[in-house]
Tab-separated table of C-alpha atoms in Angstrom:
chain	number	residue	atom	x	y	z
X	1	MET	CA	-86.644	17.931	-33.054
X	2	ALA	CA	-88.037	14.770	-31.559
X	3	ASN	CA	-84.528	13.953	-30.461
X	4	ILE	CA	-84.120	17.131	-28.449
X	5	LYS	CA	-87.457	16.621	-26.763
X	6	GLU	CA	-86.431	13.132	-25.767
X	7	ARG	CA	-83.093	14.395	-24.451
X	8	ASN	CA	-84.819	17.006	-22.327
X	9	GLU	CA	-87.114	14.362	-20.886
X	10	ILE	CA	-84.143	12.188	-19.970
X	11	LYS	CA	-82.321	15.202	-18.534
X	12	LYS	CA	-85.322	15.974	-16.323
X	13	THR	CA	-85.505	12.462	-14.896
X	14	VAL	CA	-81.768	12.454	-14.251
X	15	ASP	CA	-81.959	15.890	-12.586
X	16	THR	CA	-84.750	14.898	-10.229
X	17	ALA	CA	-82.926	11.665	-9.382
X	18	THR	CA	-79.752	13.537	-8.374
X	19	LEU	CA	-81.846	16.040	-6.447
X	20	GLU	CA	-83.351	13.251	-4.370
X	21	ASP	CA	-79.916	11.747	-3.760
X	22	LYS	CA	-78.682	15.090	-2.491
X	23	THR	CA	-81.478	15.631	-0.016
X	24	GLN	CA	-80.998	12.123	1.332
X	25	GLY	CA	-77.276	12.700	1.769
X	26	GLU	CA	-77.768	15.927	3.695
X	27	THR	CA	-79.676	14.501	6.634
X	28	LYS	CA	-76.799	14.091	9.075
X	29	PRO	CA	-77.381	12.880	12.611
X	30	GLU	CA	-77.439	15.996	14.761
X	31	ILE	CA	-74.602	16.262	17.273
X	32	ILE	CA	-75.916	16.984	20.737
X	33	ARG	CA	-73.641	19.427	22.482
X	34	GLU	CA	-73.822	19.705	26.214
X	35	PRO	CA	-72.310	22.918	27.577
X	36	ILE	CA	-69.905	22.450	30.460
X	37	PHE	CA	-68.520	25.984	30.814
X	38	LYS	CA	-70.415	29.098	29.902
X	39	THR	CA	-69.286	32.666	30.509
X	40	ASN	CA	-71.692	35.596	30.585
X	41	ASN	CA	-70.203	39.057	30.029
X	42	PHE	CA	-67.087	38.103	31.938
X	43	ASN	CA	-64.719	41.021	32.575
X	44	LEU	CA	-61.389	41.057	34.351
X	45	TRP	CA	-59.056	43.837	35.458
X	46	TYR	CA	-55.443	43.720	36.643
X	47	GLY	CA	-55.568	46.979	38.587
X	48	ASP	CA	-56.512	49.527	35.927
X	49	ASN	CA	-55.767	47.218	33.042
X	50	HIS	CA	-59.002	45.871	31.562
X	51	ALA	CA	-57.539	42.510	30.499
X	52	LEU	CA	-60.708	40.619	29.526
X	53	GLN	CA	-63.711	42.401	28.077
X	54	ASP	CA	-67.230	40.985	27.826
X	55	ILE	CA	-66.249	37.391	27.227
X	56	ASN	CA	-69.213	35.244	26.177
X	57	LEU	CA	-68.078	31.726	25.408
X	58	THR	CA	-69.485	28.235	25.717
X	59	PHE	CA	-67.344	25.116	25.953
X	60	ASN	CA	-68.972	21.738	25.454
X	61	LYS	CA	-68.627	18.370	27.104
X	62	ASN	CA	-66.316	15.833	25.456
X	63	GLU	CA	-64.854	18.434	23.158
X	64	ILE	CA	-61.448	19.999	22.831
X	65	SER	CA	-61.792	23.766	22.772
X	66	ALA	CA	-58.728	25.666	21.615
X	67	ILE	CA	-57.925	29.253	22.492
X	68	ILE	CA	-55.572	31.100	20.183
X	69	GLY	CA	-54.344	34.665	19.976
X	70	PRO	CA	-51.177	36.779	20.057
X	71	SER	CA	-49.168	37.195	23.272
X	72	GLY	CA	-50.869	39.370	25.840
X	73	CYS	CA	-54.350	38.922	24.378
X	74	GLY	CA	-55.703	37.445	27.610
X	75	LYS	CA	-55.952	33.776	26.721
X	76	SER	CA	-53.919	32.468	29.688
X	77	THR	CA	-55.702	34.876	32.027
X	78	PHE	CA	-58.991	33.558	30.752
X	79	VAL	CA	-58.065	29.902	31.231
X	80	LYS	CA	-56.777	30.619	34.723
X	81	SER	CA	-60.113	32.283	35.481
X	82	LEU	CA	-61.907	29.028	34.763
X	83	ASN	CA	-60.437	27.419	37.903
X	84	ARG	CA	-60.084	30.737	39.755
X	85	MET	CA	-56.307	30.477	39.775
X	86	VAL	CA	-56.181	34.031	38.526
X	87	GLU	CA	-57.309	35.145	42.008
X	88	LEU	CA	-53.803	34.359	43.258
X	89	VAL	CA	-52.844	37.722	41.742
X	90	PRO	CA	-53.906	40.231	44.434
X	91	ILE	CA	-54.877	43.135	42.164
X	92	VAL	CA	-57.365	41.119	40.118
X	93	ARG	CA	-61.015	42.177	39.983
X	94	THR	CA	-63.722	40.345	38.014
X	95	GLU	CA	-67.261	40.999	36.886
X	96	GLY	CA	-69.812	38.787	35.185
X	97	GLU	CA	-70.431	35.072	35.473
X	98	ILE	CA	-68.585	31.884	34.722
X	99	LEU	CA	-70.985	28.970	34.865
X	100	TYR	CA	-69.606	25.491	35.419
X	101	ARG	CA	-72.432	23.025	34.840
X	102	ASP	CA	-74.894	25.911	35.280
X	103	GLN	CA	-73.405	26.926	38.619
X	104	ASP	CA	-71.563	30.233	39.043
X	105	ILE	CA	-68.002	29.450	40.154
X	106	PHE	CA	-67.781	32.752	42.028
X	107	GLU	CA	-70.700	31.884	44.309
X	108	ARG	CA	-69.847	31.535	48.012
X	109	LYS	CA	-71.172	27.972	48.356
X	110	PHE	CA	-68.873	26.774	45.595
X	111	THR	CA	-65.441	26.340	47.197
X	112	VAL	CA	-62.208	26.787	45.290
X	113	GLU	CA	-61.073	23.306	46.365
X	114	GLU	CA	-64.218	21.744	44.969
X	115	LEU	CA	-63.818	23.654	41.716
X	116	ARG	CA	-60.152	22.739	41.262
X	117	THR	CA	-60.893	19.079	41.927
X	118	LYS	CA	-63.308	19.135	39.011
X	119	VAL	CA	-61.237	21.431	36.830
X	120	GLY	CA	-57.638	20.218	36.585
X	121	MET	CA	-54.794	22.105	35.003
X	122	VAL	CA	-51.631	21.304	33.032
X	123	PHE	CA	-49.035	24.014	32.436
X	124	GLN	CA	-46.616	24.990	29.713
X	125	LYS	CA	-43.506	23.769	31.531
X	126	PRO	CA	-43.769	20.294	33.027
X	127	ASN	CA	-43.745	20.887	36.789
X	128	PRO	CA	-43.624	17.536	38.578
X	129	PHE	CA	-42.959	17.628	42.330
X	130	PRO	CA	-39.417	16.544	43.208
X	131	LYS	CA	-40.831	13.248	44.432
X	132	SER	CA	-41.258	9.755	43.058
X	133	ILE	CA	-43.508	9.172	40.054
X	134	TYR	CA	-45.924	7.334	42.355
X	135	ASP	CA	-46.074	10.164	44.896
X	136	ASN	CA	-46.623	12.738	42.175
X	137	VAL	CA	-49.744	10.994	40.944
X	138	ALA	CA	-50.973	9.972	44.406
X	139	TYR	CA	-50.580	13.531	45.730
X	140	GLY	CA	-54.081	14.723	44.863
X	141	PRO	CA	-55.957	11.664	46.150
X	142	ARG	CA	-53.904	11.790	49.399
X	143	VAL	CA	-54.881	15.442	49.879
X	144	HIS	CA	-58.470	14.258	49.516
X	145	GLY	CA	-57.922	11.825	52.377
X	146	ILE	CA	-57.369	8.547	50.554
X	147	ARG	CA	-54.863	6.534	52.602
X	148	LYS	CA	-55.460	2.897	51.620
X	149	LYS	CA	-52.478	1.594	49.657
X	150	GLN	CA	-54.627	-0.639	47.461
X	151	ILE	CA	-56.943	2.196	46.363
X	152	LEU	CA	-53.998	4.536	45.775
X	153	ASP	CA	-52.283	1.848	43.675
X	154	GLU	CA	-55.394	1.535	41.538
X	155	ILE	CA	-55.735	5.289	41.070
X	156	VAL	CA	-52.038	5.679	40.179
X	157	GLU	CA	-52.167	2.877	37.632
X	158	LYS	CA	-55.389	4.088	36.039
X	159	SER	CA	-54.178	7.687	35.845
X	160	LEU	CA	-50.838	6.688	34.347
X	161	ARG	CA	-52.602	4.445	31.847
X	162	ASP	CA	-55.027	7.222	30.901
X	163	ALA	CA	-52.076	9.554	30.423
X	164	ALA	CA	-50.490	6.966	28.088
X	165	ILE	CA	-47.291	6.657	30.102
X	166	TRP	CA	-47.935	3.542	32.211
X	167	ASP	CA	-45.888	1.224	29.992
X	168	GLU	CA	-42.907	3.570	30.100
X	169	VAL	CA	-42.782	3.989	33.890
X	170	LYS	CA	-44.479	0.954	35.459
X	171	ASP	CA	-41.130	-0.599	36.461
X	172	ARG	CA	-39.756	2.532	38.074
X	173	LEU	CA	-42.623	4.113	39.968
X	174	ASN	CA	-40.338	4.909	42.888
X	175	GLU	CA	-37.815	6.844	40.836
X	176	ASN	CA	-37.796	10.620	41.013
X	177	ALA	CA	-40.079	12.182	38.361
X	178	ILE	CA	-37.464	14.898	37.706
X	179	GLY	CA	-35.291	12.253	36.014
X	180	LEU	CA	-37.806	11.694	33.206
X	181	SER	CA	-37.676	13.367	29.821
X	182	GLY	CA	-39.671	16.580	29.277
X	183	GLY	CA	-42.400	14.770	27.319
X	184	GLN	CA	-42.691	12.081	29.990
X	185	GLN	CA	-42.762	14.688	32.764
X	186	GLN	CA	-45.607	16.452	30.992
X	187	ARG	CA	-47.606	13.233	30.764
X	188	ILE	CA	-46.894	12.601	34.479
X	189	CYS	CA	-48.380	16.046	35.137
X	190	ILE	CA	-51.417	15.063	33.060
X	191	ALA	CA	-51.692	11.823	35.061
X	192	ARG	CA	-51.460	13.883	38.261
X	193	ALA	CA	-54.323	16.052	37.011
X	194	LEU	CA	-56.372	12.967	36.138
X	195	ALA	CA	-55.875	11.331	39.558
X	196	THR	CA	-58.465	13.517	41.262
X	197	GLU	CA	-61.033	12.447	38.640
X	198	PRO	CA	-61.639	15.854	37.149
X	199	ASP	CA	-64.340	16.736	34.688
X	200	VAL	CA	-62.469	19.381	32.731
X	201	ILE	CA	-58.761	19.665	32.013
X	202	LEU	CA	-57.303	23.082	31.307
X	203	MET	CA	-54.063	23.046	29.356
X	204	ASP	CA	-51.935	26.158	29.019
X	205	GLU	CA	-49.616	25.551	26.050
X	206	PRO	CA	-49.031	21.943	27.086
X	207	THR	CA	-46.589	21.094	24.311
X	208	SER	CA	-44.652	24.291	23.702
X	209	ALA	CA	-41.687	22.998	25.722
X	210	LEU	CA	-41.738	19.543	24.105
X	211	ASP	CA	-40.032	17.985	21.082
X	212	PRO	CA	-42.165	16.909	18.065
X	213	ILE	CA	-42.447	13.242	19.118
X	214	SER	CA	-43.559	14.084	22.658
X	215	THR	CA	-45.925	16.666	21.175
X	216	THR	CA	-47.533	13.997	18.994
X	217	LYS	CA	-47.904	11.753	22.036
X	218	VAL	CA	-49.602	14.481	24.064
X	219	GLU	CA	-51.873	15.340	21.117
X	220	ASP	CA	-52.848	11.673	20.675
X	221	LEU	CA	-53.493	11.549	24.392
X	222	MET	CA	-55.794	14.571	24.162
X	223	GLN	CA	-57.897	12.761	21.565
X	224	GLU	CA	-58.192	9.783	23.919
X	225	LEU	CA	-58.971	11.934	26.957
X	226	LYS	CA	-61.731	13.777	25.144
X	227	LYS	CA	-63.893	10.636	25.320
X	228	ASN	CA	-64.194	11.027	29.092
X	229	TYR	CA	-63.159	14.595	29.817
X	230	SER	CA	-63.612	18.043	28.357
X	231	ILE	CA	-60.464	19.936	27.453
X	232	VAL	CA	-59.739	23.624	27.089
X	233	VAL	CA	-56.321	24.211	25.573
X	234	VAL	CA	-54.391	27.429	25.051
X	235	THR	CA	-51.931	27.123	22.216
X	236	HIS	CA	-49.529	29.245	20.202
X	237	ASN	CA	-49.217	26.487	17.658
X	238	MET	CA	-51.789	27.167	14.928
X	239	GLN	CA	-51.383	23.743	13.389
X	240	GLN	CA	-51.958	22.127	16.758
X	241	ALA	CA	-55.216	24.008	17.235
X	242	ALA	CA	-56.272	23.051	13.708
X	243	ARG	CA	-55.335	19.389	14.277
X	244	VAL	CA	-56.664	18.620	17.724
X	245	SER	CA	-59.551	20.911	18.582
X	246	ASP	CA	-63.270	20.844	17.849
X	247	THR	CA	-63.886	24.528	18.380
X	248	THR	CA	-61.490	27.464	18.402
X	249	ALA	CA	-61.808	30.883	19.990
X	250	PHE	CA	-59.628	33.716	18.729
X	251	PHE	CA	-58.712	36.259	21.434
X	252	TYR	CA	-57.360	39.654	20.504
X	253	GLN	CA	-56.618	42.542	22.879
X	254	GLY	CA	-58.866	41.117	25.575
X	255	TYR	CA	-61.834	40.419	23.309
X	256	VAL	CA	-63.125	37.265	21.689
X	257	VAL	CA	-63.043	38.154	17.996
X	258	GLU	CA	-64.447	34.887	16.737
X	259	HIS	CA	-65.484	31.554	18.237
X	260	ASP	CA	-66.588	28.809	15.902
X	261	ASP	CA	-65.936	25.255	14.758
X	262	THR	CA	-62.202	24.832	14.182
X	263	LYS	CA	-62.880	23.976	10.560
X	264	VAL	CA	-64.476	27.385	10.004
X	265	ILE	CA	-61.737	29.301	11.844
X	266	PHE	CA	-58.953	27.758	9.781
X	267	GLU	CA	-60.683	27.320	6.447
X	268	ASN	CA	-63.021	30.243	6.088
X	269	PRO	CA	-63.009	32.622	9.068
X	270	ARG	CA	-65.681	35.313	9.118
X	271	ASP	CA	-63.534	38.076	10.603
X	272	GLN	CA	-60.613	39.587	8.706
X	273	ARG	CA	-58.522	39.813	11.918
X	274	THR	CA	-58.915	36.058	12.435
X	275	GLU	CA	-57.895	35.409	8.851
X	276	ASP	CA	-54.832	37.644	9.262
X	277	TYR	CA	-53.823	35.982	12.512
X	278	VAL	CA	-54.221	32.326	11.482
X	279	SER	CA	-52.387	32.930	8.226
X	280	GLY	CA	-49.511	34.624	10.040
X	281	ARG	CA	-49.990	38.196	8.853
X	282	PHE	CA	-49.635	39.496	12.417
X	283	GLY	CA	-49.007	38.207	15.931
O	1	MET	CA	-38.069	40.354	4.534
O	2	SER	CA	-40.315	38.494	6.964
O	3	TYR	CA	-41.431	34.959	6.239
O	4	ARG	CA	-44.970	36.162	5.751
O	5	GLU	CA	-43.886	38.774	3.177
O	6	LYS	CA	-41.881	36.139	1.342
O	7	PHE	CA	-44.874	33.777	1.414
O	8	THR	CA	-47.186	36.521	0.119
O	9	GLY	CA	-44.733	37.122	-2.730
O	10	GLU	CA	-44.616	33.412	-3.546
O	11	LEU	CA	-48.419	33.204	-3.569
O	12	GLN	CA	-48.478	36.158	-5.941
O	13	SER	CA	-46.009	34.506	-8.278
O	14	LEU	CA	-48.077	31.309	-8.189
O	15	THR	CA	-51.233	33.156	-9.242
O	16	ASP	CA	-49.240	35.061	-11.871
O	17	GLU	CA	-48.122	31.740	-13.357
O	18	VAL	CA	-51.738	30.566	-13.480
O	19	ILE	CA	-52.752	33.796	-15.220
O	20	ASP	CA	-49.891	33.386	-17.725
O	21	LEU	CA	-51.107	29.884	-18.513
O	22	GLY	CA	-54.614	31.292	-18.945
O	23	VAL	CA	-53.321	33.926	-21.377
O	24	LEU	CA	-51.451	31.229	-23.297
O	25	CYS	CA	-54.650	29.160	-23.607
O	26	TYR	CA	-56.645	32.225	-24.578
O	27	ASP	CA	-54.184	33.028	-27.366
O	28	ARG	CA	-54.201	29.417	-28.568
O	29	LEU	CA	-57.990	29.436	-28.687
O	30	GLN	CA	-58.240	32.518	-30.928
O	31	GLY	CA	-59.235	31.505	-34.449
O	32	VAL	CA	-58.875	27.766	-33.861
O	33	THR	CA	-62.089	27.077	-35.799
O	34	ASN	CA	-60.807	29.123	-38.750
O	35	LEU	CA	-58.011	26.568	-39.135
O	36	LEU	CA	-60.583	23.868	-39.874
O	37	SER	CA	-61.462	25.396	-43.231
O	38	MET	CA	-57.981	26.620	-44.152
O	39	ASP	CA	-56.121	25.223	-47.132
O	40	ASP	CA	-52.791	25.447	-45.365
O	41	ILE	CA	-52.262	22.680	-42.789
O	42	GLU	CA	-49.114	24.174	-41.183
O	43	PRO	CA	-50.845	26.506	-38.682
O	44	ALA	CA	-52.747	23.466	-37.353
O	45	ARG	CA	-49.463	21.571	-36.916
O	46	ASP	CA	-47.939	24.541	-35.054
O	47	LEU	CA	-50.938	24.755	-32.759
O	48	VAL	CA	-50.668	21.062	-31.853
O	49	SER	CA	-46.992	21.400	-30.930
O	50	GLY	CA	-47.753	24.476	-28.800
O	51	ASP	CA	-49.437	22.260	-26.227
O	52	VAL	CA	-46.046	21.233	-24.811
O	53	GLU	CA	-45.626	24.704	-23.324
O	54	ALA	CA	-49.009	24.504	-21.554
O	55	ASN	CA	-48.070	21.115	-20.068
O	56	ARG	CA	-44.738	22.473	-18.860
O	57	ARG	CA	-46.399	25.427	-17.165
O	58	GLU	CA	-49.028	23.265	-15.496
O	59	TYR	CA	-46.252	21.085	-14.109
O	60	ASN	CA	-44.424	24.163	-12.767
O	61	ILE	CA	-47.567	25.455	-11.064
O	62	ASN	CA	-48.122	22.101	-9.406
O	63	SER	CA	-44.601	21.851	-8.074
O	64	GLN	CA	-44.662	25.411	-6.762
O	65	ALA	CA	-47.966	24.666	-5.031
O	66	VAL	CA	-46.549	21.502	-3.445
O	67	THR	CA	-43.543	23.445	-2.124
O	68	LEU	CA	-45.807	26.102	-0.609
O	69	ILE	CA	-47.997	23.487	1.076
O	70	THR	CA	-45.050	21.628	2.584
O	71	THR	CA	-43.124	24.692	3.725
O	72	GLN	CA	-45.856	27.087	4.815
O	73	ALA	CA	-48.700	24.981	6.280
O	74	PRO	CA	-51.210	27.390	4.730
O	75	VAL	CA	-54.694	28.075	6.133
O	76	ALA	CA	-57.866	29.947	5.119
O	77	THR	CA	-57.584	32.053	1.926
O	78	ASP	CA	-53.959	30.987	1.402
O	79	THR	CA	-54.996	27.319	1.203
O	80	ARG	CA	-57.833	28.118	-1.157
O	81	ILE	CA	-55.511	30.037	-3.479
O	82	ILE	CA	-52.995	27.187	-3.584
O	83	ILE	CA	-55.514	24.360	-4.044
O	84	SER	CA	-57.464	26.329	-6.637
O	85	SER	CA	-54.261	27.181	-8.526
O	86	ILE	CA	-53.636	23.467	-8.944
O	87	LYS	CA	-57.203	22.890	-10.102
O	88	ILE	CA	-57.352	25.888	-12.436
O	89	ALA	CA	-54.008	24.915	-13.952
O	90	TYR	CA	-55.439	21.450	-14.608
O	91	ASP	CA	-58.534	22.898	-16.313
O	92	LEU	CA	-56.390	25.238	-18.403
O	93	GLU	CA	-54.136	22.377	-19.426
O	94	ARG	CA	-57.211	20.406	-20.497
O	95	ILE	CA	-58.433	23.427	-22.486
O	96	SER	CA	-55.076	23.476	-24.238
O	97	ASP	CA	-55.407	19.741	-24.972
O	98	ASN	CA	-58.814	20.277	-26.515
O	99	ILE	CA	-57.437	23.097	-28.666
O	100	SER	CA	-54.762	20.680	-29.899
O	101	ASN	CA	-57.455	18.087	-30.577
O	102	LEU	CA	-59.305	20.615	-32.718
O	103	ALA	CA	-56.123	21.272	-34.674
O	104	GLU	CA	-55.578	17.518	-35.028
O	105	VAL	CA	-58.929	17.317	-36.798
O	106	ARG	CA	-57.628	19.693	-39.474
O	107	LYS	CA	-54.696	17.317	-40.005
O	108	ARG	CA	-57.257	14.687	-41.011
O	109	VAL	CA	-60.041	16.594	-42.813
O	110	LYS	CA	-60.913	20.039	-44.092
O	111	ILE	CA	-64.394	21.200	-43.087
O	112	THR	CA	-66.196	23.305	-45.665
O	113	ASN	CA	-69.777	23.235	-44.433
O	114	GLU	CA	-70.364	26.944	-43.775
O	115	LYS	CA	-73.462	26.399	-41.649
O	116	LEU	CA	-71.515	24.137	-39.347
O	117	LEU	CA	-68.445	26.367	-39.292
O	118	LEU	CA	-70.606	29.302	-38.255
O	119	ARG	CA	-71.844	27.383	-35.227
O	120	LEU	CA	-68.382	26.139	-34.271
O	121	ARG	CA	-67.021	29.673	-34.587
O	122	THR	CA	-69.771	30.921	-32.289
O	123	MET	CA	-68.919	28.234	-29.730
O	124	GLU	CA	-65.258	29.253	-29.884
O	125	GLN	CA	-66.091	32.900	-29.384
O	126	LEU	CA	-68.421	32.182	-26.486
O	127	ALA	CA	-65.747	30.086	-24.761
O	128	SER	CA	-63.143	32.719	-25.429
O	129	LEU	CA	-65.304	35.446	-23.894
O	130	MET	CA	-65.993	33.260	-20.863
O	131	LEU	CA	-62.254	32.832	-20.348
O	132	LYS	CA	-61.684	36.568	-20.628
O	133	ASP	CA	-64.489	37.302	-18.170
O	134	VAL	CA	-63.387	34.754	-15.603
O	135	TYR	CA	-59.997	36.505	-15.570
O	136	ALA	CA	-61.746	39.859	-15.056
O	137	ALA	CA	-63.832	38.275	-12.285
O	138	TYR	CA	-60.636	37.199	-10.533
O	139	LEU	CA	-58.999	40.612	-10.880
O	140	ASP	CA	-62.049	42.458	-9.543
O	141	GLN	CA	-62.953	39.705	-7.040
O	142	ASP	CA	-66.375	39.827	-8.670
O	143	THR	CA	-68.538	36.935	-7.500
O	144	SER	CA	-71.556	37.808	-9.616
O	145	LEU	CA	-69.432	37.737	-12.756
O	146	CYS	CA	-68.186	34.262	-11.692
O	147	LYS	CA	-71.794	33.122	-11.457
O	148	GLU	CA	-72.599	34.653	-14.813
O	149	VAL	CA	-69.688	32.906	-16.539
O	150	TYR	CA	-70.748	29.676	-14.835
O	151	GLU	CA	-74.267	30.046	-16.233
O	152	ARG	CA	-73.099	31.038	-19.703
O	153	ASP	CA	-71.709	27.570	-20.334
O	154	GLU	CA	-75.315	26.585	-21.063
O	155	ASP	CA	-75.170	28.621	-24.282
O	156	ILE	CA	-72.276	26.516	-25.544
O	157	ASP	CA	-74.020	23.349	-24.413
O	158	SER	CA	-77.183	24.170	-26.302
O	159	LEU	CA	-75.186	24.955	-29.450
O	160	PHE	CA	-73.510	21.570	-29.048
O	161	VAL	CA	-76.867	19.849	-28.788
O	162	HIS	CA	-78.010	21.786	-31.824
O	163	VAL	CA	-74.957	20.825	-33.887
O	164	THR	CA	-75.164	17.139	-32.990
O	165	THR	CA	-78.919	16.723	-33.436
O	166	SER	CA	-79.777	18.968	-36.377
O	167	ASP	CA	-79.622	18.115	-40.063
O	168	ILE	CA	-76.655	20.322	-41.006
O	169	PHE	CA	-74.532	17.271	-41.779
O	170	GLU	CA	-76.835	15.839	-44.419
O	171	ASP	CA	-74.570	16.651	-47.377
O	172	SER	CA	-71.266	15.649	-45.870
O	173	ASP	CA	-69.686	12.252	-46.049
O	174	LEU	CA	-69.737	10.148	-42.907
O	175	PHE	CA	-66.074	10.595	-41.957
O	176	VAL	CA	-66.249	14.386	-42.270
O	177	SER	CA	-69.452	14.584	-40.236
O	178	GLY	CA	-67.934	12.372	-37.548
O	179	GLN	CA	-64.894	14.631	-37.329
O	180	SER	CA	-67.154	17.711	-37.263
O	181	GLN	CA	-69.063	16.305	-34.345
O	182	LEU	CA	-65.762	15.757	-32.532
O	183	CYS	CA	-64.945	19.444	-33.071
O	184	ALA	CA	-68.236	20.425	-31.463
O	185	LYS	CA	-67.479	18.080	-28.569
O	186	TYR	CA	-64.009	19.571	-28.034
O	187	LEU	CA	-65.440	23.097	-27.947
O	188	GLU	CA	-68.156	21.997	-25.578
O	189	ARG	CA	-65.490	20.533	-23.272
O	190	ILE	CA	-63.558	23.813	-23.354
O	191	GLY	CA	-66.738	25.553	-22.160
O	192	ASP	CA	-67.027	23.042	-19.301
O	193	HIS	CA	-63.461	23.684	-18.194
O	194	VAL	CA	-63.967	27.463	-18.169
O	195	LYS	CA	-67.116	26.852	-16.140
O	196	ASN	CA	-65.007	24.864	-13.652
O	197	ILE	CA	-62.520	27.725	-13.472
O	198	ALA	CA	-65.372	30.110	-12.646
O	199	GLU	CA	-66.306	27.768	-9.786
O	200	HIS	CA	-62.716	27.699	-8.496
O	201	VAL	CA	-62.403	31.490	-8.614
O	202	TYR	CA	-65.711	31.800	-6.763
O	203	PHE	CA	-64.373	29.372	-4.160
O	204	VAL	CA	-61.161	31.379	-3.717
O	205	ILE	CA	-63.147	34.554	-3.093
O	206	THR	CA	-65.935	33.190	-0.878
O	207	GLY	CA	-64.832	29.777	0.414
O	208	GLU	CA	-68.113	28.407	-0.870
O	209	LYS	CA	-69.495	26.522	-3.841
O	210	ILE	CA	-71.499	28.364	-6.502
O	211	GLU	CA	-75.223	27.917	-5.966
O	212	LYS	CA	-76.982	27.455	-9.264
O	213	ILE	CA	-79.349	30.318	-10.112
O	214	ASP	CA	-82.788	28.945	-11.009
């Protein structure tokens, strides 16, 4: 009997020791998240079609936020709303707020030009201008009135370096950008977006037209860019969203079904529709 | 058939294989402690050689799981099913090993101490019931039954402590009592592995770890 008593004593000490270890291990440094985009009950109609319904989302600084969902769920419409590009469609009507750094982007005093300087965009198909690589990247700064060759040179080099394509094109800056491969063209478009020193980069399926190697390069680039910029990316590629993003929002039929840390969305989603979509049961 | 339907079918066949392995282990476990006191040594020999089948099935489960991971890039519940299948198959294979170890003991000694045999038999039956219940918990997706099975391992543990610290060995010779203690250890390990399986099943259903009930 004495033996058992002794064992229990030892067991107790061991148990309390592991308990202490656990509590020590759990105190993680808290990540401070600074919201950069916040939407409040944002609604959008194409004529009679209620395309986005009560969207309440927050995107944070220095994070990659992925938007996933089946075709026609409103994800591209939503991203294009963030830099007001969606207004190019004449029958569009919106309601609710989109706050960029706590300022409503639909307010009169906030001009579209100002917004689009801060919120750059990269599209699904690489769309360089039929001009030289240099002129493509210098286009934005020139529009903003920068004429000095030396400053433009600096901006072009920095943007191309940030877009991880400088080494590939530095000896042929005067060649036409159309002659580059699809993956290179896409990175030129990213460099062009970076040249105006934006704050946020919107990407609408940036790699769906690219081969796997170029895709990897763009994904690596996104990880680098996230240190200085905030990225919102629309993607059809589930694995890409799971790999590159910090948070993921699942859009379905114009609603946000679930928005959470990417880990939660792909490992243990709360909503059955999210589970069904990410595991390929529909969509 | 769509890819997703094919994948769903493959997941089903993977879990079926795991269940088959579980049934095999369950059958092997039945009456293993009775062998220890039997005059005939042949059933013990047969039981030892039966382990090969469990190893083969574990290997098959693992390779099927690897194929599914590489071809399907699974997420959410699908991932949990595949990863847990690998882990459950491992635990079942270890249970089968421990059953063989018990049978190996009979190849060396015959245990006649009735007091001891009674306790070992109880441990076997407890483990066997746990295995049966964890299967039921999976079928019914019953998380509270998972927790219960998880907790019930304590009963086997306390019997193990009882067997190894009480005076029921006093009459036996040293070699026999050593071997008897090994038997208790093997049964205790089987309980641990079923407990692990209960944790894995709980994880498949909820995506979370079992919180211990205090």
